[in-house]
Amino acid sequence: MPDSPFRVVEGVKIPALFEPLCKRPMEEHVARLKTMELNSDDIMLMAFAKSGTHWIWEVASMLLSGKAEYEKRSKEFAMMEATEVEKLESQSSPRILNSHLPFRLLPQQIKEKKVKVIHVYRNIKDLVVSAYFHFRQMPPLKDITFEDVERMMANPDVPGSNYFEYLKDMDEYRKNNPDVPFFTMSFEDTKEDPEKAIQRLAEFLGVELSPELCKDIAQATNFANMKQANETKQHVAIAAKTVTMYRKGQVGDWKNYLTVAQSERLDALVQEQLGSCDYRFRFTL
């Protein structure tokens, strides 16, 4: 389907614009990903799109370097569905690899080598709003509505599979693989108390963190500073038009856009689909 904006691999939609970066058809790229050699000190950062991947990738990078200094390149250079496997393999250790894909499309050695996994999740109401503004930057989706995005999140029509299936997959994988180091953090908790979240993440990664460095990282990675720093980074050219990744980064912005009926429908879906999972959803601070 040459005109489709997506490639479908094992039921998962992946943006077709990633294919030229991977230097091979997406189905072949995913097959290579599954057998990719991992290092024991690799870190996998996994999140549904628009959940704060850029933010936590930068925090983790600073923790590993021991400095509150921004990476010169954007996290897309280590994004597994948008980077040639050979380039992923050649990156120096420790690598912080990131993806929006479910586990079944990622390296099997995550489990075999007990690679540390960081999973970031965000409440669906703010995620719907963030995705709406993100999608509208893309010409094929410029007329999308909030109702369209709401439907996409609950059906396999959004890149990377739907929101509920993705979170259930994460929860099930963690419970079924207790030997894999797994750290779950919410966008909202991190926003409310970034220093506490950074301290907890440092403990998970096994790095020493002074109170001063913790404060410096929290300051460097607040939304305004991250947005400004993003302007100076080296970026992957994944589209003819630059897509802005940073908008507001707020908790509760959904109240400015969603109707009461939409909010209630999403509440019901969260309870119905994710009520048995170990997530703590917060829609305001």
Coordinates of C-alpha atoms in Angstrom, one line a residue:
M1 CA 0.0 0.0 0.0
P2 CA 2.4 2.7 -1.3
D3 CA 0.1 5.6 -0.6
S4 CA -0.7 4.7 3.0
P5 CA 0.8 6.8 5.8
F6 CA 1.3 3.6 7.8
R7 CA 2.9 0.2 7.5
V8 CA 1.1 -2.6 9.4
V9 CA 3.3 -5.2 11.1
E10 CA 1.6 -7.9 13.2
G11 CA -1.4 -5.7 13.6
V12 CA 0.6 -2.6 14.7
K13 CA 0.5 0.6 12.6
I14 CA 3.9 2.2 12.2
P15 CA 4.4 5.5 10.4
A16 CA 5.6 4.9 6.8
L17 CA 7.8 8.0 7.0
F18 CA 10.1 5.9 9.3
E19 CA 10.8 3.4 6.6
P20 CA 13.5 5.4 4.7
L21 CA 15.4 6.0 8.0
C22 CA 15.4 2.2 8.6
K23 CA 16.8 1.5 5.2
R24 CA 14.6 -1.5 4.6
P25 CA 10.8 -2.4 4.5
M26 CA 9.3 -2.0 8.0
E27 CA 8.3 -5.6 8.2
E28 CA 12.0 -6.6 7.6
H29 CA 13.2 -3.9 10.0
V30 CA 11.0 -5.2 12.8
A31 CA 12.2 -8.7 12.1
R32 CA 15.8 -7.4 12.6
L33 CA 14.8 -5.6 15.7
K34 CA 13.5 -8.8 17.3
T35 CA 16.9 -10.5 16.9
M36 CA 19.0 -7.4 17.7
E37 CA 21.9 -8.0 20.1
L38 CA 21.5 -6.1 23.3
N39 CA 24.0 -5.3 26.0
S40 CA 23.4 -6.0 29.6
D41 CA 23.7 -2.3 30.5
D42 CA 21.2 -1.2 27.8
I43 CA 18.1 0.7 29.0
M44 CA 14.7 0.4 27.3
L45 CA 12.5 3.5 27.6
M46 CA 9.0 2.6 26.6
A47 CA 5.9 4.8 26.4
F48 CA 2.7 5.3 24.4
A49 CA 3.2 8.3 22.1
K50 CA 2.8 11.7 23.7
S51 CA 3.3 10.4 27.2
G52 CA 6.6 12.2 28.0
T53 CA 9.2 10.1 26.2
H54 CA 11.5 13.0 25.3
W55 CA 11.4 14.3 28.9
I56 CA 12.3 11.0 30.6
W57 CA 14.9 10.2 27.9
E58 CA 16.7 13.4 28.7
V59 CA 16.4 12.9 32.5
A60 CA 17.8 9.4 32.2
S61 CA 20.7 10.6 29.9
M62 CA 21.7 13.2 32.5
L63 CA 21.6 10.6 35.3
L64 CA 23.9 8.3 33.4
S65 CA 26.3 11.1 32.4
G66 CA 26.3 12.6 36.0
K67 CA 25.8 16.1 34.5
A68 CA 22.7 18.3 34.0
E69 CA 23.7 18.8 30.3
Y70 CA 21.5 18.2 27.3
E71 CA 22.2 15.5 24.8
K72 CA 23.3 17.1 21.5
R73 CA 21.1 14.8 19.5
S74 CA 17.3 14.2 19.9
K75 CA 16.0 10.9 21.3
E76 CA 14.8 9.9 17.8
F77 CA 18.4 8.9 17.1
A78 CA 17.8 6.0 19.5
M79 CA 14.2 5.4 18.6
M80 CA 14.0 1.7 17.6
E81 CA 11.2 2.0 15.0
A82 CA 12.8 5.0 13.3
T83 CA 16.5 4.1 13.2
E84 CA 18.5 1.7 11.1
V85 CA 19.3 -1.4 13.2
E86 CA 23.0 -1.0 12.3
K87 CA 23.0 2.5 13.7
L88 CA 21.4 1.3 16.9
E89 CA 23.9 -1.4 17.3
S90 CA 26.9 1.0 16.8
Q91 CA 25.9 3.4 19.5
S92 CA 28.2 3.5 22.5
S93 CA 27.1 2.0 25.9
P94 CA 25.2 2.5 28.0
R95 CA 22.5 3.0 25.4
I96 CA 19.1 4.4 26.2
L97 CA 16.9 2.9 23.5
N98 CA 13.3 4.1 23.2
S99 CA 10.2 3.0 21.5
H100 CA 6.4 3.3 21.2
L101 CA 6.1 -0.3 20.0
P102 CA 4.7 -3.1 22.1
F103 CA 7.1 -5.8 23.5
R104 CA 6.3 -8.3 20.8
L105 CA 8.0 -6.2 18.1
L106 CA 11.1 -5.4 20.1
P107 CA 14.4 -7.4 20.8
Q108 CA 13.8 -10.8 22.4
Q109 CA 16.9 -10.2 24.5
I110 CA 15.1 -7.7 26.7
K111 CA 13.9 -10.8 28.6
E112 CA 17.0 -13.0 28.1
K113 CA 19.5 -10.3 29.3
K114 CA 17.2 -8.8 31.9
V115 CA 17.6 -5.3 30.3
K116 CA 16.3 -2.5 32.5
V117 CA 12.9 -1.2 31.3
I118 CA 11.5 2.3 32.1
H119 CA 7.8 2.6 31.3
V120 CA 6.2 6.1 31.3
Y121 CA 2.4 6.5 31.2
R122 CA 0.0 9.4 31.0
N123 CA -3.7 10.0 31.6
I124 CA -5.7 9.5 28.5
K125 CA -7.5 12.8 28.6
D126 CA -4.4 14.9 28.4
L127 CA -3.0 12.4 25.9
V128 CA -6.0 12.8 23.6
V129 CA -5.5 16.6 23.6
S130 CA -1.7 16.3 23.0
A131 CA -2.2 13.8 20.2
Y132 CA -4.9 16.0 18.6
F133 CA -2.5 19.0 18.3
H134 CA 0.3 16.7 17.2
F135 CA -1.7 15.0 14.4
R136 CA -3.0 18.3 13.1
Q137 CA 0.5 19.3 12.1
M138 CA 0.5 16.5 9.6
P139 CA -1.2 17.4 6.2
P140 CA -3.2 14.1 6.0
L141 CA -4.6 14.7 9.5
K142 CA -5.0 18.4 9.5
D143 CA -8.8 18.2 9.8
I144 CA -8.9 15.6 12.6
T145 CA -11.3 16.2 15.5
F146 CA -11.1 15.4 19.2
E147 CA -13.8 12.7 18.6
D148 CA -11.5 11.2 15.9
V149 CA -8.6 11.0 18.3
E150 CA -10.8 9.6 21.0
R151 CA -11.9 6.8 18.7
M152 CA -8.3 6.2 17.6
M153 CA -7.1 5.7 21.1
A154 CA -9.6 3.0 21.7
N155 CA -9.1 1.2 18.4
P156 CA -6.1 -0.2 16.5
D157 CA -6.1 3.0 14.3
V158 CA -3.4 4.9 16.1
P159 CA 0.3 4.3 15.4
G160 CA 1.8 1.8 17.8
S161 CA -1.5 0.1 18.7
N162 CA -4.3 1.5 20.8
Y163 CA -3.7 3.1 24.2
F164 CA -5.5 0.5 26.3
E165 CA -3.9 -2.5 24.6
Y166 CA -0.5 -0.9 25.0
L167 CA -0.9 -0.3 28.7
K168 CA -2.3 -3.7 29.3
D169 CA 0.6 -5.2 27.4
M170 CA 3.1 -3.3 29.6
D171 CA 1.3 -4.4 32.8
E172 CA 1.1 -8.1 31.7
Y173 CA 4.7 -8.2 30.6
R174 CA 5.9 -6.8 34.0
K175 CA 3.8 -9.3 36.0
N176 CA 4.8 -12.3 33.8
N177 CA 8.5 -11.4 33.8
P178 CA 9.5 -10.6 37.4
D179 CA 13.2 -11.1 36.6
V180 CA 13.2 -8.2 34.2
P181 CA 14.0 -4.9 36.1
F182 CA 10.9 -2.8 35.5
F183 CA 10.4 0.8 36.6
T184 CA 6.9 2.4 36.0
M185 CA 6.5 6.2 36.4
S186 CA 3.5 8.4 35.6
F187 CA 3.7 11.7 33.8
E188 CA 1.6 13.3 36.4
D189 CA 3.6 12.2 39.5
T190 CA 6.8 13.3 37.8
K191 CA 5.3 16.7 37.0
E192 CA 4.1 17.2 40.6
D193 CA 7.4 16.3 42.2
P194 CA 10.2 16.0 39.6
E195 CA 13.0 15.8 42.2
K196 CA 11.4 12.8 43.9
A197 CA 10.8 11.1 40.6
I198 CA 14.4 11.8 39.5
Q199 CA 15.7 10.3 42.8
R200 CA 13.6 7.2 42.3
L201 CA 14.8 6.8 38.8
A202 CA 18.4 7.2 39.8
E203 CA 18.0 4.4 42.4
F204 CA 16.5 2.1 39.7
L205 CA 19.4 2.9 37.3
G206 CA 21.9 2.4 40.1
V207 CA 23.6 5.8 39.8
E208 CA 24.7 8.0 42.6
L209 CA 22.8 11.3 42.8
S210 CA 23.7 14.3 45.0
P211 CA 20.9 16.6 46.1
E212 CA 22.5 19.4 44.0
L213 CA 22.6 17.4 40.8
C214 CA 19.0 16.3 41.4
K215 CA 17.9 19.9 41.6
D216 CA 19.9 20.8 38.6
I217 CA 18.5 18.0 36.5
A218 CA 14.9 18.9 37.6
Q219 CA 15.5 22.5 36.6
A220 CA 17.2 21.6 33.2
T221 CA 14.4 19.3 32.3
N222 CA 11.4 21.4 33.2
F223 CA 9.1 22.0 30.2
A224 CA 10.2 25.6 29.3
N225 CA 13.9 24.7 29.4
M226 CA 13.4 21.4 27.5
K227 CA 11.5 23.3 24.8
Q228 CA 14.2 25.9 24.4
A229 CA 17.0 23.3 24.4
N230 CA 15.2 21.3 21.7
E231 CA 15.8 24.2 19.3
T232 CA 19.6 23.6 19.4
K233 CA 19.5 19.8 19.1
Q234 CA 20.5 17.7 16.0
H235 CA 17.2 16.2 14.7
V236 CA 16.3 13.3 12.5
A237 CA 14.6 14.5 9.4
I238 CA 11.4 12.4 9.4
A239 CA 9.1 14.7 7.5
A240 CA 9.2 17.5 5.0
K241 CA 7.5 19.7 7.6
T242 CA 9.0 20.0 11.0
V243 CA 6.6 18.7 13.6
T244 CA 6.7 20.5 17.0
M245 CA 7.0 18.0 19.8
Y246 CA 6.6 20.5 22.7
R247 CA 3.3 22.3 23.2
K248 CA 2.3 22.8 26.9
G249 CA 3.3 19.7 28.9
Q250 CA 0.6 20.4 31.4
V251 CA -1.6 18.2 33.6
G252 CA -5.3 19.0 33.3
D253 CA -5.2 20.9 30.0
W254 CA -7.9 18.5 28.8
K255 CA -10.5 20.6 30.7
N256 CA -10.0 23.3 28.1
Y257 CA -10.9 21.1 25.2
L258 CA -12.9 18.0 26.0
T259 CA -16.7 18.0 26.7
V260 CA -18.2 16.5 29.8
A261 CA -19.6 13.7 27.7
Q262 CA -16.1 12.9 26.3
S263 CA -14.5 13.0 29.7
E264 CA -17.1 10.6 31.1
R265 CA -16.7 8.2 28.2
L266 CA -12.9 8.1 28.7
D267 CA -13.4 7.6 32.5
A268 CA -15.6 4.6 31.7
L269 CA -13.2 3.2 29.2
V270 CA -10.3 3.5 31.7
Q271 CA -12.2 1.7 34.3
E272 CA -13.5 -1.0 32.0
Q273 CA -10.2 -1.6 30.2
L274 CA -7.6 -0.9 32.8
G275 CA -9.3 -1.3 36.1
S276 CA -7.4 -4.5 36.9
C277 CA -4.0 -3.1 36.0
D278 CA -1.5 -1.5 38.4
Y279 CA -1.8 2.1 37.2
R280 CA -2.7 5.2 39.3
F281 CA -4.4 7.6 36.9
R282 CA -4.5 11.3 37.8
F283 CA -6.3 13.8 35.7
T284 CA -5.5 16.9 37.7
L285 CA -2.8 18.0 40.2

